[in-house]
Short mmCIF file of C-alpha atoms in Angstrom, two decimals:
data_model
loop_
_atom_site.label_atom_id
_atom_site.label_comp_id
_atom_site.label_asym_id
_atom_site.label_seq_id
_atom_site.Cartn_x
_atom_site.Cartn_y
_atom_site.Cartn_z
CA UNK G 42 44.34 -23.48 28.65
CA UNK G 43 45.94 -20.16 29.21
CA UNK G 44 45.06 -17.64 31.92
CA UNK G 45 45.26 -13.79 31.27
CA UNK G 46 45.74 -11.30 32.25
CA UNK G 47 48.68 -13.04 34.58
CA UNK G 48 49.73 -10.00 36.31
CA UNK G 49 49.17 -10.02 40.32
CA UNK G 50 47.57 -13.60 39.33
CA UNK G 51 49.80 -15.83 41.90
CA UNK G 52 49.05 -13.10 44.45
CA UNK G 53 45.22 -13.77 43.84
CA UNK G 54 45.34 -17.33 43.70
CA UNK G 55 46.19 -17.37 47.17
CA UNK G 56 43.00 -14.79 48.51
CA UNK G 57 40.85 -16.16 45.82
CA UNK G 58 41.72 -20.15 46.97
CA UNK G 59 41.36 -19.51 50.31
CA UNK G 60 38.35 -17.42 50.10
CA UNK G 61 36.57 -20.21 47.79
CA UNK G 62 37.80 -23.25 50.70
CA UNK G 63 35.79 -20.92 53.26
CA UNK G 64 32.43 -20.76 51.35
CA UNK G 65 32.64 -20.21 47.46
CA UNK G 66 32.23 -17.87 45.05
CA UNK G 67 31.50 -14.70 46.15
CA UNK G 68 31.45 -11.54 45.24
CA UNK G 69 33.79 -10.13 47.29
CA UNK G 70 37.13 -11.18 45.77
CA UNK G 71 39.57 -8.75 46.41
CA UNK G 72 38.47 -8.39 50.44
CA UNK G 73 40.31 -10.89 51.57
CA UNK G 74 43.70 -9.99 49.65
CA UNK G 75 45.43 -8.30 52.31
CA UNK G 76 45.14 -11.56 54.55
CA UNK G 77 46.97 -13.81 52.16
CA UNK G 78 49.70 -11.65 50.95
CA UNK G 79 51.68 -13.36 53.50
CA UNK G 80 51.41 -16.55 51.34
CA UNK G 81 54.64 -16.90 48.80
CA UNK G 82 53.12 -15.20 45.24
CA UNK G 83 55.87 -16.20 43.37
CA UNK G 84 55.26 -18.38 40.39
CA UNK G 85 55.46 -21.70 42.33
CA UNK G 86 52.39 -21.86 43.59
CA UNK G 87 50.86 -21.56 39.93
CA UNK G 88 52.99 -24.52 38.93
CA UNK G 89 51.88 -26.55 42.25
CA UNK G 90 48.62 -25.72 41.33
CA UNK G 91 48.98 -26.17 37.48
CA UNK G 92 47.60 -22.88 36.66
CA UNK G 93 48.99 -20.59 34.48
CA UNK G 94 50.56 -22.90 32.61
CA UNK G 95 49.53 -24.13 29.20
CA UNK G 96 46.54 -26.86 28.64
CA UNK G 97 45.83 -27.77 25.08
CA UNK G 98 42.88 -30.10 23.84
CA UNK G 99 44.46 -32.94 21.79
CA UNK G 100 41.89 -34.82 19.46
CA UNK G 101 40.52 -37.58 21.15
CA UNK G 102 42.22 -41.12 19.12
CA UNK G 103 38.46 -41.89 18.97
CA UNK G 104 37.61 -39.35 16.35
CA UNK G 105 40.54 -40.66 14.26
CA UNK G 106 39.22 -44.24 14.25
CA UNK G 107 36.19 -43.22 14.01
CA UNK G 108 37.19 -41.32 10.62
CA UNK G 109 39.57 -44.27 9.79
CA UNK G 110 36.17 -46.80 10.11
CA UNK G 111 34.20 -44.22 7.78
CA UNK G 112 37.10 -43.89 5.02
CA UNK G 113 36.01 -48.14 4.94
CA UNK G 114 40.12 -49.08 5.69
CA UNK G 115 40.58 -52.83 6.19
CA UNK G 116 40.49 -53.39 10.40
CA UNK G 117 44.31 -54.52 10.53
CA UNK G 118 44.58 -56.06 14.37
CA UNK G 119 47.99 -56.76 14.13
CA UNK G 120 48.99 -52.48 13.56
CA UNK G 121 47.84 -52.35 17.04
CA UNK G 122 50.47 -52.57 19.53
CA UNK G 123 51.34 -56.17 21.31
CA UNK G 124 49.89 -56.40 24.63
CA UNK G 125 52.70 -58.16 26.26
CA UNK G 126 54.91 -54.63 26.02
CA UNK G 127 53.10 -53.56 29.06
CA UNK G 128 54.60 -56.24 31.13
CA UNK G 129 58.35 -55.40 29.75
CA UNK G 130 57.95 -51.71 29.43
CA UNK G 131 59.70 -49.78 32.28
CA UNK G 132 60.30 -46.27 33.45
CA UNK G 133 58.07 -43.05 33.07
CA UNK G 134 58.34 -42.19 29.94
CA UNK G 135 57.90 -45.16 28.10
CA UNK G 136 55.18 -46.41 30.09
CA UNK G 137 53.01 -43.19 29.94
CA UNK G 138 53.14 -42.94 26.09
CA UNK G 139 52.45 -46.44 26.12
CA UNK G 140 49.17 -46.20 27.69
CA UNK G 141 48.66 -43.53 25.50
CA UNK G 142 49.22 -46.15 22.79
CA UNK G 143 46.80 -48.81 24.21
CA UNK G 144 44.29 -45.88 24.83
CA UNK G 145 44.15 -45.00 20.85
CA UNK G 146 44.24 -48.82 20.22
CA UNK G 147 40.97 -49.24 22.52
CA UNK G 148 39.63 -46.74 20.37
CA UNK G 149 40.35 -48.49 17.34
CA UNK G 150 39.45 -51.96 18.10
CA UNK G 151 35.84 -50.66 19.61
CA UNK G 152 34.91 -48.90 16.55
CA UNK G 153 35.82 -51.97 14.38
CA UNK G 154 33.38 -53.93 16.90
CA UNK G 155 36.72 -56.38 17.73
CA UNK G 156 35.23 -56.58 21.37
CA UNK G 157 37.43 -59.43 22.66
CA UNK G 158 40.76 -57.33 21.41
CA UNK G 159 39.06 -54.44 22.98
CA UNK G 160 38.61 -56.43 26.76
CA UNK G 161 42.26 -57.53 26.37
CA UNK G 162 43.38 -54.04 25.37
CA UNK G 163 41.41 -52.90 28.89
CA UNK G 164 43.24 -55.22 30.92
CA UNK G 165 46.90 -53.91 29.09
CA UNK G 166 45.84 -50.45 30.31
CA UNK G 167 44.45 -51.57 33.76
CA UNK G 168 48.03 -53.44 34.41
CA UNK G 169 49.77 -50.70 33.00
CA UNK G 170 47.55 -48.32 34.80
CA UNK G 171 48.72 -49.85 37.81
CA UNK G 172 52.57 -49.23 37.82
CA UNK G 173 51.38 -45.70 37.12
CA UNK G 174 49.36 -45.51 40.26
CA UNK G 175 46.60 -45.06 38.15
CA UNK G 176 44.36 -47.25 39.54
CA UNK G 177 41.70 -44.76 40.48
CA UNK G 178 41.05 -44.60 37.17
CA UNK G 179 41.62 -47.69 35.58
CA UNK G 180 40.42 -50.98 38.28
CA UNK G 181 38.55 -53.81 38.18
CA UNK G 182 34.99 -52.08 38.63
CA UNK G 183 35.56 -50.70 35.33
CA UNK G 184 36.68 -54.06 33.88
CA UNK G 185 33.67 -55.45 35.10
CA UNK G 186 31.55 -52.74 32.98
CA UNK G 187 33.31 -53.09 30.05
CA UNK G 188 33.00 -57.03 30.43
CA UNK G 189 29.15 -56.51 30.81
CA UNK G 190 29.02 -54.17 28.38
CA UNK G 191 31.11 -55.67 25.65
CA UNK G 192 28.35 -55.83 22.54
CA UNK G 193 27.64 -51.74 23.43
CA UNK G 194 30.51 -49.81 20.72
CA UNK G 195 28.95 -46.58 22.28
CA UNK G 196 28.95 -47.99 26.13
CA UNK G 197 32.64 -49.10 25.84
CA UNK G 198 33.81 -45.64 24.08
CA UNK G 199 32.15 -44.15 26.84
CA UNK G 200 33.94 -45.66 29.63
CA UNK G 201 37.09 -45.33 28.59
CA UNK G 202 36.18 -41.79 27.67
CA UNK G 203 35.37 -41.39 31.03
CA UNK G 204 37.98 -43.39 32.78
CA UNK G 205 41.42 -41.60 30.38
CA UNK G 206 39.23 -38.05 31.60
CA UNK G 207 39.49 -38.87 35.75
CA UNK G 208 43.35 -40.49 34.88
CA UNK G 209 43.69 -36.96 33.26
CA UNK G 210 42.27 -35.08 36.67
CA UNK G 211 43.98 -37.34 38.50
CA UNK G 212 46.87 -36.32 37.19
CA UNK G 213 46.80 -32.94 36.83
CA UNK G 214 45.70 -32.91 40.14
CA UNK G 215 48.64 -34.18 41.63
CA UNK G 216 50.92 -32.41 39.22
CA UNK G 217 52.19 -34.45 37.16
CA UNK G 218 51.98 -33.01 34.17
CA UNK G 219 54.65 -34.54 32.51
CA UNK G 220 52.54 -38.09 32.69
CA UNK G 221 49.19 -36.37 31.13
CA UNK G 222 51.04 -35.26 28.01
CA UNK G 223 52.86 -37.93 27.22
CA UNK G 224 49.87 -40.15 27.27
CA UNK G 225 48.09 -37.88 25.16
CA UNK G 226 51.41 -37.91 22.78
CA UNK G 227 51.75 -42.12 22.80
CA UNK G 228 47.81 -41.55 21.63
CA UNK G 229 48.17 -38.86 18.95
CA UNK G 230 50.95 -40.44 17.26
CA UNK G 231 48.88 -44.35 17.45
CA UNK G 232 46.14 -42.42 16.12
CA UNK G 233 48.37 -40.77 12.94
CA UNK G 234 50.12 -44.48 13.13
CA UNK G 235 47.10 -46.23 12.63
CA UNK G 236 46.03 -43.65 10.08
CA UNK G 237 49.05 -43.26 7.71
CA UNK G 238 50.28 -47.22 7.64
CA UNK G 239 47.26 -48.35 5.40
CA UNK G 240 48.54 -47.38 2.04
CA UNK G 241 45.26 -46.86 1.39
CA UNK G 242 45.35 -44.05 3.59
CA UNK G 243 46.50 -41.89 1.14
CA UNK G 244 44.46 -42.46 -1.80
CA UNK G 245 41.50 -41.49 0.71
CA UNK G 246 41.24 -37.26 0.61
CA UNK G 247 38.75 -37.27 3.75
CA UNK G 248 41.98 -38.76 5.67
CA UNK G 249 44.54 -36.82 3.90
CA UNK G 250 42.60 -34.19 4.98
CA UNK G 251 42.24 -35.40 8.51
CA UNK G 252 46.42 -35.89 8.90
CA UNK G 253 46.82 -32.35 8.09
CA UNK G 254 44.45 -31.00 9.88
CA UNK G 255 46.61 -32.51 12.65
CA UNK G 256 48.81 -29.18 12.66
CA UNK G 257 47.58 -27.28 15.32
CA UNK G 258 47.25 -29.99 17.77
CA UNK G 259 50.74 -31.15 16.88
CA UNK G 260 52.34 -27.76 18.01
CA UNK G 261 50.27 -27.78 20.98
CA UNK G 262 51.33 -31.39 22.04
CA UNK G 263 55.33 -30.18 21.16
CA UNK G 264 54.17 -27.12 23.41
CA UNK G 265 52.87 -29.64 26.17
CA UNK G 266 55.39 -31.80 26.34
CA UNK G 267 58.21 -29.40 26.68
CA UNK G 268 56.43 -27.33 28.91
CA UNK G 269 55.69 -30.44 31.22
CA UNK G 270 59.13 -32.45 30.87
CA UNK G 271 60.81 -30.51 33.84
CA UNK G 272 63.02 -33.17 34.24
CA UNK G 273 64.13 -33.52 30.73
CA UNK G 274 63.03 -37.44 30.71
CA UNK G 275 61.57 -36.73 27.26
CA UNK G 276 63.74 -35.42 25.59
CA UNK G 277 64.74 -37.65 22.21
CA UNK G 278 60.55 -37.70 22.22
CA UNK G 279 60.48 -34.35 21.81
CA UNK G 280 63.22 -33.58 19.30
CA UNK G 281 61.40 -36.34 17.27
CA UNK G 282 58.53 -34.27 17.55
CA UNK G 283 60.14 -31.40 16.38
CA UNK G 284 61.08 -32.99 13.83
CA UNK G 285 57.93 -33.82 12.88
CA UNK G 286 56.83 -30.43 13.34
CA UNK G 287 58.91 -29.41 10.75
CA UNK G 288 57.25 -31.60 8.15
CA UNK G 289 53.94 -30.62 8.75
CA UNK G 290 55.18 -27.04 8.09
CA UNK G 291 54.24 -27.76 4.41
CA UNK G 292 51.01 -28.30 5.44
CA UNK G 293 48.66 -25.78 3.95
CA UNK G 294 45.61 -24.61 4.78
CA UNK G 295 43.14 -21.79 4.16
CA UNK G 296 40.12 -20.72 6.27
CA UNK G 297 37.34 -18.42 5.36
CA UNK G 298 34.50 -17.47 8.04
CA UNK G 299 30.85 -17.88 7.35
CA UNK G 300 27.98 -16.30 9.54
CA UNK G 301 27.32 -19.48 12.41
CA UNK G 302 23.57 -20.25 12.71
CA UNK G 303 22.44 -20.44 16.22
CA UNK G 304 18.85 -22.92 17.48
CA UNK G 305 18.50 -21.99 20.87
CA UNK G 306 15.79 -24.35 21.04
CA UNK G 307 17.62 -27.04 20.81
CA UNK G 308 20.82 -25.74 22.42
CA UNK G 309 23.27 -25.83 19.12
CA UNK G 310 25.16 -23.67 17.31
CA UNK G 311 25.54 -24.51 13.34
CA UNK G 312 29.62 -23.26 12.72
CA UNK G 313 29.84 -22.89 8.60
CA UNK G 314 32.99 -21.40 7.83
CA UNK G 315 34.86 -23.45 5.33
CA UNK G 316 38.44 -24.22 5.13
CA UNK G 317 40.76 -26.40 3.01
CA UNK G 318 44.22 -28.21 3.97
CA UNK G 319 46.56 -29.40 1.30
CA UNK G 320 49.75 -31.45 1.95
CA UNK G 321 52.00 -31.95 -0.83
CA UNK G 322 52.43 -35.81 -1.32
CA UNK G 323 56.42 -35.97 -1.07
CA UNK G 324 55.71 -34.23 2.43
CA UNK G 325 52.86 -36.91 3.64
CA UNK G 326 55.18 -39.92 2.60
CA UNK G 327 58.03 -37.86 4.86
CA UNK G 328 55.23 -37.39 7.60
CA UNK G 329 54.28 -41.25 7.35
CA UNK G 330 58.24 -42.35 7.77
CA UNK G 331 58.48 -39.85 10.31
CA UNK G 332 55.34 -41.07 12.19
CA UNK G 333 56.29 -44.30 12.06
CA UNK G 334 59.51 -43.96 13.25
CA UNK G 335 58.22 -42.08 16.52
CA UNK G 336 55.34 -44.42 17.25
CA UNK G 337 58.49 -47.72 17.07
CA UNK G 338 60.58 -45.37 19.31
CA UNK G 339 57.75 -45.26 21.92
CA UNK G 340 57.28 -48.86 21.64
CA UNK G 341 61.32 -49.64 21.91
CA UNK M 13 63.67 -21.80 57.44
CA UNK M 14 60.63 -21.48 59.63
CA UNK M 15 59.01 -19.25 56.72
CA UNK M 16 59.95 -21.79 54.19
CA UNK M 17 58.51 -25.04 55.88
CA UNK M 18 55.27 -22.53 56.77
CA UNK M 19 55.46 -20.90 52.90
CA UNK M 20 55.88 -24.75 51.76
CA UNK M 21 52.63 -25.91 54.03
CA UNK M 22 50.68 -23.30 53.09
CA UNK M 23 51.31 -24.08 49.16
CA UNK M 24 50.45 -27.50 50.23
CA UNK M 25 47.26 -26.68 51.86
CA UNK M 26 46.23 -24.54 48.92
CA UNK M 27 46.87 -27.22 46.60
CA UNK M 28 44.35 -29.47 47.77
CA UNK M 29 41.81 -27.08 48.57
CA UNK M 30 42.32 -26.28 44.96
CA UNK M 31 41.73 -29.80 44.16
CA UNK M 32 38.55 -30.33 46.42
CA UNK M 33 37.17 -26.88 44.66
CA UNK M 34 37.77 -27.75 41.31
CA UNK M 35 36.65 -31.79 41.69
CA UNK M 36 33.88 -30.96 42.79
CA UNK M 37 33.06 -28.52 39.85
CA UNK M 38 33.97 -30.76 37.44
CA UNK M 39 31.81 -33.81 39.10
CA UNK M 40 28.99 -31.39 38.98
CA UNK M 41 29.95 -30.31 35.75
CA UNK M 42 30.45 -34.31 33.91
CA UNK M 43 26.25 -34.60 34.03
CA UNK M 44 26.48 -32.12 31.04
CA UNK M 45 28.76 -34.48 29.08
CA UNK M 46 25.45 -36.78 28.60
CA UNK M 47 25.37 -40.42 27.54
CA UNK M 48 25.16 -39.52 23.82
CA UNK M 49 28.25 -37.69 23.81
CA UNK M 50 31.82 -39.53 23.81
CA UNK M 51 34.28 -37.85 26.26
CA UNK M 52 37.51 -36.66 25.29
CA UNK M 53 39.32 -38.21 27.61
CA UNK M 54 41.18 -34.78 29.09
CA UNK M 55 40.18 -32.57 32.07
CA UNK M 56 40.85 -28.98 31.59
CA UNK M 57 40.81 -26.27 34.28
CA UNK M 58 42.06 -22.76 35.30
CA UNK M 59 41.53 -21.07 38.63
CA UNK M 60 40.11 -17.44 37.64
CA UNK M 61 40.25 -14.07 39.73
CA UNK M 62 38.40 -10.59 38.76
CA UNK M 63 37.95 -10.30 35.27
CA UNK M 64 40.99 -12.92 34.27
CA UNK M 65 40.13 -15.48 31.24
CA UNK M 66 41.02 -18.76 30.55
CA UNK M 67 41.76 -19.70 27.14
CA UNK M 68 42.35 -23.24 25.20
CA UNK M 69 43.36 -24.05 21.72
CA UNK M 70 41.48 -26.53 19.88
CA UNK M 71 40.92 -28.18 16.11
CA UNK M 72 36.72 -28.86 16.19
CA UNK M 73 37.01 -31.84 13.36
CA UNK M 74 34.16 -31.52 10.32
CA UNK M 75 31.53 -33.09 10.26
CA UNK M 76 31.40 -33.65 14.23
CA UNK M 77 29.01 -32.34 16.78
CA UNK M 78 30.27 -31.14 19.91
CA UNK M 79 29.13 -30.32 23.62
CA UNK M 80 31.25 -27.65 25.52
CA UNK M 81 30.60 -27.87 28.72
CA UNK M 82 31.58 -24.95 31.21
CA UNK M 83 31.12 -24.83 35.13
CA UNK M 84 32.33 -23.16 38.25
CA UNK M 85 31.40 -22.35 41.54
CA UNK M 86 28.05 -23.99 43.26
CA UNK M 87 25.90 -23.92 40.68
CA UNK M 88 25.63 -23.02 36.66
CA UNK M 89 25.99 -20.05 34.92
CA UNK M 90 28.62 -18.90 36.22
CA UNK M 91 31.18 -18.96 33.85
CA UNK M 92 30.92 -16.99 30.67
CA UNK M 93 32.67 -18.37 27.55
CA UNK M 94 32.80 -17.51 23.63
CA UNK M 95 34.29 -19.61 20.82
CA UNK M 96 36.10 -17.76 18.45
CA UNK M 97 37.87 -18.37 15.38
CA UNK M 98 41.95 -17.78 13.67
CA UNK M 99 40.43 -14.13 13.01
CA UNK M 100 38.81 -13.23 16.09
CA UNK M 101 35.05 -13.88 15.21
CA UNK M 102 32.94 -14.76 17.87
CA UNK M 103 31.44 -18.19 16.62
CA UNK M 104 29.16 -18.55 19.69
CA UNK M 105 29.09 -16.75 23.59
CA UNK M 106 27.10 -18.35 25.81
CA UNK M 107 26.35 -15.12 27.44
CA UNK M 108 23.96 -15.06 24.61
CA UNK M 109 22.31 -17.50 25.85
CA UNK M 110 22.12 -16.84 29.69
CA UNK M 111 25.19 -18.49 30.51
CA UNK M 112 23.98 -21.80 29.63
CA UNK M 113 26.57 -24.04 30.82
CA UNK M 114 26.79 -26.14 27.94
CA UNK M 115 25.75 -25.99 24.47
CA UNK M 116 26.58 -27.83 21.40
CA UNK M 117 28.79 -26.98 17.83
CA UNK M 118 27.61 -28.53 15.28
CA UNK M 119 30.90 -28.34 12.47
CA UNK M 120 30.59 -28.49 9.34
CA UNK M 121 34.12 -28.07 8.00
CA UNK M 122 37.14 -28.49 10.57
CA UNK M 123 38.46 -25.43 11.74
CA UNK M 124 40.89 -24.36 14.16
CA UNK M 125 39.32 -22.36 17.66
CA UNK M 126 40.04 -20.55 20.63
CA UNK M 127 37.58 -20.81 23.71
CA UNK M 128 37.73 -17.91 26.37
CA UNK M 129 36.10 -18.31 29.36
CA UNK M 130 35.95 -16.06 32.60
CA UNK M 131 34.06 -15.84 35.53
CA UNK M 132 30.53 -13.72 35.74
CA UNK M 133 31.58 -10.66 37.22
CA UNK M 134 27.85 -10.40 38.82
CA UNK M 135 28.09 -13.61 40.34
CA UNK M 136 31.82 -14.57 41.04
CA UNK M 137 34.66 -12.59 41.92
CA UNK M 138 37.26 -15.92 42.03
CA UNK M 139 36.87 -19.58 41.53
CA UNK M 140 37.78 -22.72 39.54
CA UNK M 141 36.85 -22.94 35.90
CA UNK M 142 36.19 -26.06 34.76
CA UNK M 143 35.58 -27.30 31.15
CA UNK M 144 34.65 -30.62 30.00
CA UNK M 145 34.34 -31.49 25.65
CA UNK M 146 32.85 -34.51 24.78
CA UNK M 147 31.21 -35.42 20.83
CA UNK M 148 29.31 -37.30 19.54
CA UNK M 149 29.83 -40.11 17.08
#
């Protein structure tokens, strides 16, 4: 997410902070200016507060395993990643991107109805949760409901939907930024792993389809995570990125609008522009090496 | 050195009033994202003075119905957003629609969007913006 205009906007996060802390949203936004142009307005306060910066919405891994169950692809347990790495796996970095991993694994093993791998894969991201002083997010209450609620596909894509959105908050919140994308990156690249390393995969246009149409969101992530690695921890991940980048530059795609049909009634909005994505198959086997090669890096 | 330790408290201070503002937005703002609908797992937020807009990115997948939820300040309707498309149609404003701080896209064909969202001029001058995307299976 991007804020604009940005000019005089440090100076009015200051007034308008303030202002909101002593009783909301008001109208009258600008009178207490004056008062808090004592407070520092250079850009530091929008990077303690995370605004200003960049926020990009990366796919949800549950939308690609959801597309991965509809293309009918064999459920293949052992593509997910072992369990035990959470226990070895040390230092920022790693550790974020592989609960990232786990997250889009959870996602996969739920929609394939593997319920015990998916209570196993909870406890992996509750440990690992842990050494990220996650735990307000992932802890045993939520154990417990996905334990009671282990039959429920929809209950258990729920919770974690819910818990990987406070971890997010959390996060953000407390600015590190760094951690929230490269969990979102170890997921996005599980997701395109899981995706791409059923041969299959590629005789299937609907998923075809769906890797390219992974473009957008894989300049945002490259965006995210160079934006957020201040302290240049991530920084093979993000060349590798790059490099995928690169590849998916052959990626083609067209887009043509179409008039959107609105039902008030029941709240929806019918979008109905049409677009087509083509990837020429010496670039998707390049993307699938390259995709691989990233997700084994993560999981070194 | 005085001025920094005060300037450094103060950024402190705002910080977590920031936090408490926007939490409790986006706690009120999570009862949108209904049982039927799957979050997607990522908080997103801007803090918005005068007429300033937030903006996001986003792919909306075919074939995939979606609820945008939108929230700040004490109660709904006060943030205004529009979806719009790579050539600056406007696929849906909820301004339209009084404000209504969510609504669901229903996509046929994947397509790539931007979502712009600012405060109501008539009922906020400043405040945290809060979105929240969930889908449904």
């Amino acid at each position: 997410m991007r804020v604009k205009p940005s000019s005089a906007f440090a100076l009015a996060l200051g007034s308008g902070l303030l202002m909101a802390s002593c009783g909301g949203s008001g109208n009258s936004s600008t009178d207490n200016a004056a008062d808090t142009l004592a407070v520092d307005t250079t850009p530091k306060e929008t990077e303690v507060l995370n605004v200003g910066g960049k926020l990009f919405s990366i796919p949800s891994p549950v939308q690609t395993a959801l597309a991965i169950r509809k293309a009918g692809l064999k459920y293949q347990k052992d593509m997910t990643a072992p369990l035990e790495k959470g226990d070895a796996t040390v230092g920022k970095v790693a550790q974020s991107a592989l609960l990232g991993i786990y997250g889009a694994d959870m996602a996969y093993v739920t929609v394939h109805k593997d319920g015990q791998r998916a209570m196993a894969t909870m406890q992996a991201i509750e440990k690992l949760g842990g050494k990220l002083e996650l735990t307000n997010s992932f802890d045993k209450a939520l154990l417990d409901r996905f334990k009671s609620n282990l039959g429920s596909e929809d209950s258990l894509l729920q919770f974690s939907g819910v818990a990987f959105r406070a971890a997010d908050q959390y996060l953000k919140d407390n600015q590190r930024d760094d951690v929230s994308a490269l969990v979102l990156a170890g997921g996005w690249i599980e997701s395109l792993y899981l995706t791409v390393s059923d041969p299959a995969a590629a005789k299937d246009q609907a998923l075809v389809n769906r890797i390219g149409e992974q473009k957008t969101s894989l300049n945002a992530l490259v965006e995210l995570l160079e934006a957020s690695d201040k302290e240049k921890a991530a920084t093979a991940l993000v060349t590798s990125m790059k490099e995928l980048q690169k590849l998916f530059s052959g990626v083609n795609s067209t887009y043509t609008f179409q008039e959107p049909v609105t039902d008030a009634a029941k709240k929806t909005t019918f979008i109905n522009s049409t677009s087509t994505v083509t990837i020429p198959a010496d670039q998707l086997t390049a993307i699938v090496a390259k995709v691989t090669a990233i997700r084994n890096m993560m999981l070194a | 050195m005085r001025r920094t330790l005060l300037l450094l408290s103060l950024s402190a201070s705002i910080a977590t009033q920031a936090q408490e503002l926007c939490g409790t937005i986006a706690d009120r703002c999570e009862k949108h994202i209904t049982a039927q609908y799957i979050p997607d797992g990522q908080f997103y937020r801007a803090l918005l003075q005068g007429d300033e807009q937030a903006e996001f990115n986003m792919t909306l997948f075919g074939g995939t119905t979606y609820r945008v939820a939108a929230c700040s300040g004490e109660s709904d309707g006060i943030l205004v957003f529009n979806v719009v498309d790579k050539d600056n149609n406007v696929l849906f404003s909820n301004k339209d629609q009084g404000n209504a701080p969510y609504w669901d896209l229903s996509v046929t064909n994947t397509i790539d969007v931007r979502i712009e969202a600012g405060l109501d001029p008539t009922k906020a001058g400043s405040g945290c913006a809060v979105m929240l995307i969930g889908f449904k299976k």
